[in-house]
Amino acid sequence: TAGITQAPTSQILAAGRSMTLRCTQDMRHNAMYWYRQDLGLGLRLIHYSNTAGTTGKGEVPDGYSVSRANTDDFPLTLASAVPSQTSVYFCATQTGEGTGELFFGEGSRLTVL
Amino acid sequence: GQNIDQPTEMTATEGAIVQINCTYQTSGFNGLFWYQQHAGEAPTFLSYNVLDGLEEKGRFSSFLSRSKGYSYLLLKELQMKDSASYLCAVMDSNYQLIWGAGTKLIIKP
Protein backbone atom coordinates (compact mmCIF):
# COMPACT_ATOMS: atom_id res chain seq x y z
CA THR A 1 0.00 0.00 0.00
CA ALA A 2 1.42 3.36 -1.02
CA GLY A 3 1.95 6.04 1.55
CA ILE A 4 4.01 6.76 4.61
CA THR A 5 5.30 4.10 6.97
CA GLN A 6 6.41 4.91 10.50
CA ALA A 7 8.17 2.55 12.89
CA PRO A 8 7.88 1.64 15.64
CA THR A 9 4.17 2.14 16.28
CA SER A 10 4.75 2.31 19.99
CA GLN A 11 7.80 2.27 22.24
CA ILE A 12 8.63 2.60 25.92
CA LEU A 13 12.10 3.99 26.49
CA ALA A 14 14.22 4.57 29.58
CA ALA A 15 15.41 8.13 30.11
CA GLY A 16 18.92 8.66 28.81
CA ARG A 17 18.63 6.05 26.07
CA SER A 18 18.75 6.91 22.39
CA MET A 19 16.01 6.12 19.92
CA THR A 20 15.44 6.52 16.20
CA LEU A 21 11.95 6.81 14.79
CA ARG A 22 11.81 5.73 11.18
CA CYS A 23 9.76 7.27 8.41
CA THR A 24 9.64 6.02 4.83
CA GLN A 25 7.48 7.29 1.99
CA ASP A 26 6.88 5.98 -1.50
CA MET A 27 5.04 9.00 -2.91
CA ARG A 28 8.21 10.77 -4.07
CA HIS A 29 7.26 13.94 -2.25
CA ASN A 30 10.12 16.36 -1.74
CA ALA A 31 9.05 17.91 1.55
CA MET A 32 8.97 15.86 4.75
CA TYR A 33 8.21 16.85 8.33
CA TRP A 34 8.33 15.55 11.88
CA TYR A 35 5.66 16.77 14.29
CA ARG A 36 4.87 15.96 17.89
CA GLN A 37 1.33 16.02 19.21
CA ASP A 38 0.58 16.54 22.88
CA LEU A 39 -2.80 16.78 24.58
CA GLY A 40 -4.20 20.30 24.49
CA LEU A 41 -1.56 21.58 22.10
CA GLY A 42 -1.49 21.92 18.34
CA LEU A 43 0.89 19.90 16.24
CA ARG A 44 4.39 21.26 16.77
CA LEU A 45 7.04 21.04 14.10
CA ILE A 46 10.32 19.47 15.21
CA HIS A 47 12.37 19.34 12.00
CA TYR A 48 11.68 19.48 8.30
CA SER A 49 13.34 18.75 4.99
CA ASN A 50 12.39 20.51 1.77
CA THR A 51 14.36 18.08 -0.38
CA ALA A 52 16.90 15.28 -0.09
CA GLY A 53 20.16 16.50 1.40
CA THR A 54 18.67 19.47 3.27
CA THR A 55 17.09 19.79 6.71
CA GLY A 56 15.85 22.62 8.88
CA LYS A 57 14.76 23.28 12.45
CA GLY A 58 11.15 23.71 13.38
CA GLU A 59 9.49 25.13 16.45
CA VAL A 60 10.78 22.54 18.98
CA PRO A 61 14.05 21.03 17.66
CA ASP A 62 16.02 20.71 20.90
CA GLY A 63 16.90 17.11 21.78
CA TYR A 64 16.13 15.85 18.28
CA SER A 65 18.11 15.39 15.08
CA VAL A 66 17.20 14.31 11.55
CA SER A 67 18.87 13.32 8.32
CA ARG A 68 17.65 13.14 4.73
CA ALA A 69 20.05 11.00 2.74
CA ASN A 70 17.47 10.25 0.05
CA THR A 71 13.94 11.21 -0.99
CA ASP A 72 12.19 8.34 0.73
CA ASP A 73 13.64 8.24 4.27
CA PHE A 74 13.53 10.82 7.05
CA PRO A 75 14.55 9.33 10.42
CA LEU A 76 14.19 11.24 13.69
CA THR A 77 16.72 10.55 16.44
CA LEU A 78 16.51 11.28 20.13
CA ALA A 79 20.10 11.20 21.37
CA SER A 80 19.32 11.02 25.08
CA ALA A 81 15.61 10.76 25.79
CA VAL A 82 13.92 12.74 28.58
CA PRO A 83 10.39 12.30 30.00
CA SER A 84 9.21 15.54 28.34
CA GLN A 85 9.72 13.83 25.00
CA THR A 86 6.85 11.50 25.78
CA SER A 87 4.48 12.22 22.92
CA VAL A 88 2.94 10.97 19.71
CA TYR A 89 5.21 11.65 16.75
CA PHE A 90 3.89 12.07 13.24
CA CYS A 91 5.89 12.06 10.05
CA ALA A 92 4.32 13.89 7.11
CA THR A 93 5.02 14.61 3.47
CA GLN A 94 3.74 17.44 1.36
CA THR A 95 2.62 17.80 -2.22
CA GLY A 96 3.55 20.66 -4.46
CA GLU A 97 6.22 23.23 -3.79
CA GLY A 98 5.72 23.14 -0.04
CA THR A 99 2.25 24.63 -0.23
CA GLY A 100 0.01 21.60 -0.68
CA GLU A 101 -1.79 19.36 1.73
CA LEU A 102 0.09 17.19 4.18
CA PHE A 103 -0.05 13.40 4.19
CA PHE A 104 0.61 11.86 7.59
CA GLY A 105 2.01 8.56 8.74
CA GLU A 106 0.10 6.60 11.37
CA GLY A 107 2.21 7.96 14.20
CA SER A 108 4.68 6.62 16.74
CA ARG A 109 3.69 6.72 20.40
CA LEU A 110 6.77 7.17 22.56
CA THR A 111 6.82 6.96 26.34
CA VAL A 112 10.01 7.97 28.16
CA LEU A 113 10.25 6.81 31.76
CA GLY B 1 3.11 35.97 18.28
CA GLN B 2 1.18 33.70 16.00
CA ASN B 3 -2.00 32.19 17.30
CA ILE B 4 -4.81 29.90 16.18
CA ASP B 5 -7.95 29.67 18.33
CA GLN B 6 -10.67 27.08 18.09
CA PRO B 7 -13.07 25.66 20.68
CA THR B 8 -11.74 22.74 22.68
CA GLU B 9 -14.86 20.60 22.45
CA MET B 10 -18.31 20.65 20.86
CA THR B 11 -21.28 18.33 21.04
CA ALA B 12 -23.91 17.82 18.35
CA THR B 13 -26.71 15.44 17.48
CA GLU B 14 -26.69 12.88 14.70
CA GLY B 15 -28.38 14.30 11.60
CA ALA B 16 -27.88 17.91 12.68
CA ILE B 17 -25.52 20.65 11.47
CA VAL B 18 -22.48 21.92 13.37
CA GLN B 19 -20.14 24.85 12.73
CA ILE B 20 -16.59 24.77 14.08
CA ASN B 21 -14.92 28.19 14.20
CA CYS B 22 -11.27 29.07 13.87
CA THR B 23 -9.72 32.51 14.35
CA TYR B 24 -6.11 33.26 13.58
CA GLN B 25 -3.40 35.85 13.96
CA THR B 26 -0.36 35.03 11.88
CA SER B 27 2.57 36.68 10.16
CA GLY B 28 1.14 36.71 6.67
CA PHE B 29 -1.30 34.30 5.13
CA ASN B 30 -0.89 31.67 2.43
CA GLY B 31 -3.95 29.58 3.03
CA LEU B 32 -5.95 27.82 5.71
CA PHE B 33 -6.36 24.07 6.07
CA TRP B 34 -8.82 21.88 7.91
CA TYR B 35 -7.89 18.33 8.90
CA GLN B 36 -9.90 15.57 10.54
CA GLN B 37 -8.30 13.30 13.14
CA HIS B 38 -10.05 10.29 14.60
CA ALA B 39 -8.85 9.18 18.02
CA GLY B 40 -5.60 7.25 17.79
CA GLU B 41 -5.21 7.94 14.08
CA ALA B 42 -3.35 10.34 11.81
CA PRO B 43 -4.83 13.63 10.63
CA THR B 44 -6.37 13.56 7.16
CA PHE B 45 -6.90 16.53 4.85
CA LEU B 46 -10.41 17.99 4.54
CA SER B 47 -10.16 21.38 2.89
CA TYR B 48 -8.01 24.30 1.82
CA ASN B 49 -9.08 27.95 1.53
CA VAL B 50 -6.89 30.75 0.25
CA LEU B 51 -9.55 33.14 -1.09
CA ASP B 52 -12.53 34.54 0.78
CA GLY B 53 -15.73 32.61 0.52
CA LEU B 54 -17.25 29.20 0.89
CA GLU B 55 -15.82 25.95 -0.45
CA GLU B 56 -18.26 23.07 -0.49
CA LYS B 57 -17.28 19.42 -0.61
CA GLY B 58 -20.15 17.03 -0.03
CA ARG B 59 -21.41 17.27 3.54
CA PHE B 60 -18.48 19.46 4.54
CA SER B 61 -17.99 23.14 3.73
CA SER B 62 -15.26 25.56 4.74
CA PHE B 63 -15.50 29.34 4.85
CA LEU B 64 -12.78 31.96 4.97
CA SER B 65 -12.72 35.69 5.72
CA ARG B 66 -9.16 36.96 5.48
CA SER B 67 -10.05 40.47 6.66
CA LYS B 68 -11.51 39.04 9.88
CA GLY B 69 -8.88 36.32 10.35
CA TYR B 70 -11.72 33.84 10.56
CA SER B 71 -12.74 30.50 9.16
CA TYR B 72 -15.35 27.90 9.92
CA LEU B 73 -15.93 24.28 9.02
CA LEU B 74 -19.57 23.36 8.52
CA LEU B 75 -20.62 19.74 8.81
CA LYS B 76 -24.12 18.82 7.63
CA GLU B 77 -26.21 15.68 8.17
CA LEU B 78 -23.93 14.59 10.97
CA GLN B 79 -23.08 10.93 11.24
CA MET B 80 -21.60 9.05 14.17
CA LYS B 81 -18.40 8.57 12.18
CA ASP B 82 -17.91 12.35 12.19
CA SER B 83 -16.94 12.09 15.86
CA ALA B 84 -13.32 13.22 15.68
CA SER B 85 -11.04 16.15 16.30
CA TYR B 86 -10.94 18.89 13.68
CA LEU B 87 -7.68 20.75 13.28
CA CYS B 88 -7.35 24.24 11.81
CA ALA B 89 -3.95 25.25 10.40
CA VAL B 90 -2.75 28.45 8.74
CA MET B 91 0.21 28.75 6.39
CA ASP B 92 2.13 31.91 7.22
CA SER B 93 4.27 34.16 5.03
CA ASN B 94 7.20 31.71 5.30
CA TYR B 95 4.96 28.83 4.20
CA GLN B 96 5.13 27.33 7.67
CA LEU B 97 1.98 25.75 9.08
CA ILE B 98 0.68 27.07 12.38
CA TRP B 99 -1.72 24.62 14.04
CA GLY B 100 -4.63 25.10 16.37
CA ALA B 101 -5.05 22.67 19.27
CA GLY B 102 -8.07 21.09 17.58
CA THR B 103 -11.77 20.84 18.34
CA LYS B 104 -13.06 17.54 19.64
CA LEU B 105 -16.51 16.93 18.15
CA ILE B 106 -18.79 14.53 19.98
CA ILE B 107 -21.83 13.24 18.10
CA LYS B 108 -24.75 11.94 20.14
CA PRO B 109 -27.52 9.72 18.77
Coordinates of N, CA, C and O in Angstrom, one line a residue, chain A residues 42-112:
Chain A
G42 N -1.5 22.2 19.8 CA -1.5 21.9 18.3 C -0.3 21.1 18.0 O 0.7 21.0 18.7
L43 N -0.3 20.6 16.8 CA 0.9 19.9 16.2 C 2.1 20.9 16.2 O 1.9 22.0 15.8
R44 N 3.2 20.4 16.7 CA 4.4 21.3 16.8 C 5.5 20.7 15.9 O 5.8 19.5 16.0
L45 N 6.0 21.5 15.1 CA 7.0 21.0 14.1 C 8.4 20.9 14.8 O 8.9 21.8 15.4
I46 N 9.0 19.7 14.6 CA 10.3 19.5 15.2 C 11.4 19.8 14.2 O 12.3 20.6 14.5
H47 N 11.4 19.1 13.1 CA 12.4 19.3 12.0 C 11.7 19.1 10.7 O 10.6 18.5 10.6
Y48 N 12.2 19.7 9.6 CA 11.7 19.5 8.3 C 12.8 19.3 7.3 O 14.0 19.6 7.6
S49 N 12.4 18.9 6.1 CA 13.3 18.8 5.0 C 12.6 19.1 3.7 O 11.6 18.5 3.4
N50 N 13.1 20.1 3.0 CA 12.4 20.5 1.8 C 12.8 19.6 0.6 O 12.0 19.5 -0.4
T51 N 13.9 19.0 0.7 CA 14.4 18.1 -0.4 C 15.5 17.2 0.2 O 16.1 17.6 1.2
A52 N 15.8 16.2 -0.5 CA 16.9 15.3 -0.1 C 18.2 16.1 0.0 O 18.5 16.9 -0.8
G53 N 18.9 15.8 1.2 CA 20.2 16.5 1.4 C 20.1 17.8 2.2 O 21.1 18.3 2.6
T54 N 18.8 18.2 2.5 CA 18.7 19.5 3.3 C 17.7 19.2 4.4 O 16.8 18.4 4.3
T55 N 18.0 19.9 5.6 CA 17.1 19.8 6.7 C 17.0 21.1 7.4 O 17.9 22.0 7.2
G56 N 16.0 21.4 8.2 CA 15.8 22.6 8.9 C 15.2 22.4 10.2 O 14.5 21.4 10.5
K57 N 15.3 23.4 11.1 CA 14.8 23.3 12.5 C 13.4 23.9 12.5 O 13.1 24.9 11.8
G58 N 12.5 23.2 13.2 CA 11.2 23.7 13.4 C 11.0 24.5 14.7 O 11.9 25.1 15.2
E59 N 9.8 24.4 15.2 CA 9.5 25.1 16.5 C 10.1 24.5 17.7 O 10.5 25.3 18.6
V60 N 10.3 23.2 17.8 CA 10.8 22.5 19.0 C 11.9 21.5 18.6 O 11.7 20.3 18.8
P61 N 13.0 22.0 18.1 CA 14.0 21.0 17.7 C 15.0 20.5 18.7 O 15.7 19.5 18.5
D62 N 15.0 21.1 19.9 CA 16.0 20.7 20.9 C 15.8 19.3 21.4 O 14.7 18.9 21.7
G63 N 16.9 18.5 21.4 CA 16.9 17.1 21.8 C 16.6 16.1 20.7 O 16.6 14.9 20.9
Y64 N 16.4 16.7 19.4 CA 16.1 15.9 18.3 C 17.1 16.2 17.1 O 17.5 17.3 17.0
S65 N 17.3 15.2 16.3 CA 18.1 15.4 15.1 C 17.5 14.6 14.0 O 16.8 13.6 14.2
V66 N 17.7 15.0 12.7 CA 17.2 14.3 11.6 C 18.3 14.3 10.5 O 19.3 15.0 10.5
S67 N 18.0 13.4 9.5 CA 18.9 13.3 8.3 C 18.0 13.0 7.1 O 16.9 12.5 7.3
R68 N 18.4 13.4 5.9 CA 17.7 13.1 4.7 C 18.6 12.7 3.6 O 19.0 13.5 2.8
A69 N 19.1 11.5 3.7 CA 20.0 11.0 2.7 C 19.5 10.8 1.4 O 20.2 10.8 0.3
N70 N 18.1 10.5 1.3 CA 17.5 10.3 0.0 C 16.0 10.8 0.1 O 15.6 11.2 1.2
T71 N 15.3 10.7 -1.0 CA 13.9 11.2 -1.0 C 13.0 10.5 -0.1 O 12.1 11.1 0.5
D72 N 13.2 9.2 0.1 CA 12.2 8.3 0.7 C 12.3 8.3 2.3 O 11.3 8.1 2.9
D73 N 13.5 8.5 2.8 CA 13.6 8.2 4.3 C 13.9 9.5 5.0 O 14.8 10.3 4.6
F74 N 13.3 9.6 6.2 CA 13.5 10.8 7.0 C 13.5 10.4 8.5 O 12.5 10.6 9.2
P75 N 14.6 9.8 9.0 CA 14.5 9.3 10.4 C 14.7 10.5 11.4 O 15.4 11.4 11.2
L76 N 14.1 10.3 12.6 CA 14.2 11.2 13.7 C 14.9 10.6 14.8 O 14.5 9.5 15.3
T77 N 15.9 11.2 15.4 CA 16.7 10.6 16.4 C 16.7 11.4 17.7 O 16.8 12.6 17.7
L78 N 16.4 10.7 18.8 CA 16.5 11.3 20.1 C 17.8 10.8 20.7 O 18.0 9.6 21.0
A79 N 18.8 11.6 20.9 CA 20.1 11.2 21.4 C 20.1 10.7 22.8 O 20.8 9.7 23.1
S80 N 19.4 11.4 23.7 CA 19.3 11.0 25.1 C 17.9 11.4 25.6 O 17.7 12.6 25.9
A81 N 17.0 10.5 25.6 CA 15.6 10.8 25.8 C 15.3 11.3 27.2 O 16.0 10.8 28.2
V82 N 14.4 12.2 27.3 CA 13.9 12.7 28.6 C 12.4 12.6 28.6 O 11.7 12.5 27.6
P83 N 11.8 12.5 29.9 CA 10.4 12.3 30.0 C 9.5 13.3 29.2 O 8.4 12.9 28.8
S84 N 10.0 14.5 29.1 CA 9.2 15.5 28.3 C 9.1 15.2 26.9 O 8.3 15.9 26.1
Q85 N 9.8 14.2 26.4 CA 9.7 13.8 25.0 C 8.7 12.7 24.8 O 8.5 12.2 23.7
T86 N 8.0 12.4 25.9 CA 6.9 11.5 25.8 C 5.8 12.2 25.0 O 5.3 13.3 25.3
S87 N 5.4 11.6 23.9 CA 4.5 12.2 22.9 C 4.1 11.2 21.8 O 4.6 10.1 21.8
V88 N 3.2 11.7 21.0 CA 2.9 11.0 19.7 C 3.6 11.7 18.6 O 3.4 13.0 18.4
Y89 N 4.4 11.0 17.8 CA 5.2 11.6 16.8 C 4.6 11.3 15.4 O 4.4 10.1 15.1
F90 N 4.4 12.3 14.6 CA 3.9 12.1 13.2 C 4.9 12.5 12.2 O 5.4 13.7 12.3
C91 N 5.1 11.7 11.2 CA 5.9 12.1 10.1 C 4.9 12.4 9.0 O 3.8 11.9 8.9
A92 N 5.2 13.4 8.2 CA 4.3 13.9 7.1 C 5.1 14.3 5.9 O 6.3 14.7 5.9
T93 N 4.4 14.1 4.7 CA 5.0 14.6 3.5 C 4.1 15.6 2.9 O 2.9 15.7 3.3
Q94 N 4.5 16.4 1.9 CA 3.7 17.4 1.4 C 3.8 17.5 -0.1 O 4.9 17.3 -0.7
T95 N 2.7 17.7 -0.8 CA 2.6 17.8 -2.2 C 3.1 19.2 -2.7 O 3.2 20.1 -1.8
G96 N 3.3 19.3 -3.9 CA 3.5 20.7 -4.5 C 4.9 21.3 -4.0 O 5.7 20.6 -3.5
E97 N 5.0 22.5 -4.1 CA 6.2 23.2 -3.8 C 6.2 23.7 -2.3 O 6.5 24.8 -2.0
G98 N 5.8 22.8 -1.5 CA 5.7 23.1 0.0 C 4.5 23.9 0.3 O 4.4 24.5 1.4
T99 N 3.5 23.9 -0.5 CA 2.2 24.6 -0.2 C 1.0 23.8 -0.3 O -0.1 24.2 0.0
G100 N 1.2 22.5 -0.6 CA 0.0 21.6 -0.7 C -0.4 21.0 0.6 O 0.2 21.3 1.7
E101 N -1.3 20.1 0.5 CA -1.8 19.4 1.7 C -0.7 18.4 2.3 O 0.2 18.0 1.5
L102 N -0.8 18.1 3.5 CA 0.1 17.2 4.2 C -0.5 15.8 4.2 O -1.7 15.6 4.4
F103 N 0.3 14.8 4.0 CA 0.0 13.4 4.2 C 0.7 12.9 5.4 O 1.9 13.1 5.5
F104 N 0.0 12.3 6.3 CA 0.6 11.9 7.6 C 0.8 10.4 7.7 O -0.1 9.6 7.2
G105 N 1.9 10.0 8.3 CA 2.0 8.6 8.7 C 1.1 8.3 9.9 O 0.4 9.2 10.4
E106 N 1.0 7.0 10.3 CA 0.1 6.6 11.4 C 0.5 7.0 12.8 O -0.2 6.8 13.7
G107 N 1.7 7.5 12.9 CA 2.2 8.0 14.2 C 3.0 6.9 15.0 O 2.8 5.7 14.8
S108 N 3.9 7.4 15.8 CA 4.7 6.6 16.7 C 4.5 7.1 18.2 O 4.8 8.3 18.4
R109 N 3.9 6.3 19.0 CA 3.7 6.7 20.4 C 4.9 6.4 21.2 O 5.2 5.2 21.4
L110 N 5.5 7.4 21.8 CA 6.8 7.2 22.6 C 6.5 7.6 24.0 O 6.0 8.7 24.3
T111 N 6.9 6.7 24.9 CA 6.8 7.0 26.3 C 8.2 6.9 26.9 O 8.9 5.8 26.8
V112 N 8.7 7.9 27.5 CA 10.0 8.0 28.2 C 9.8 8.0 29.7 O 9.2 8.9 30.2

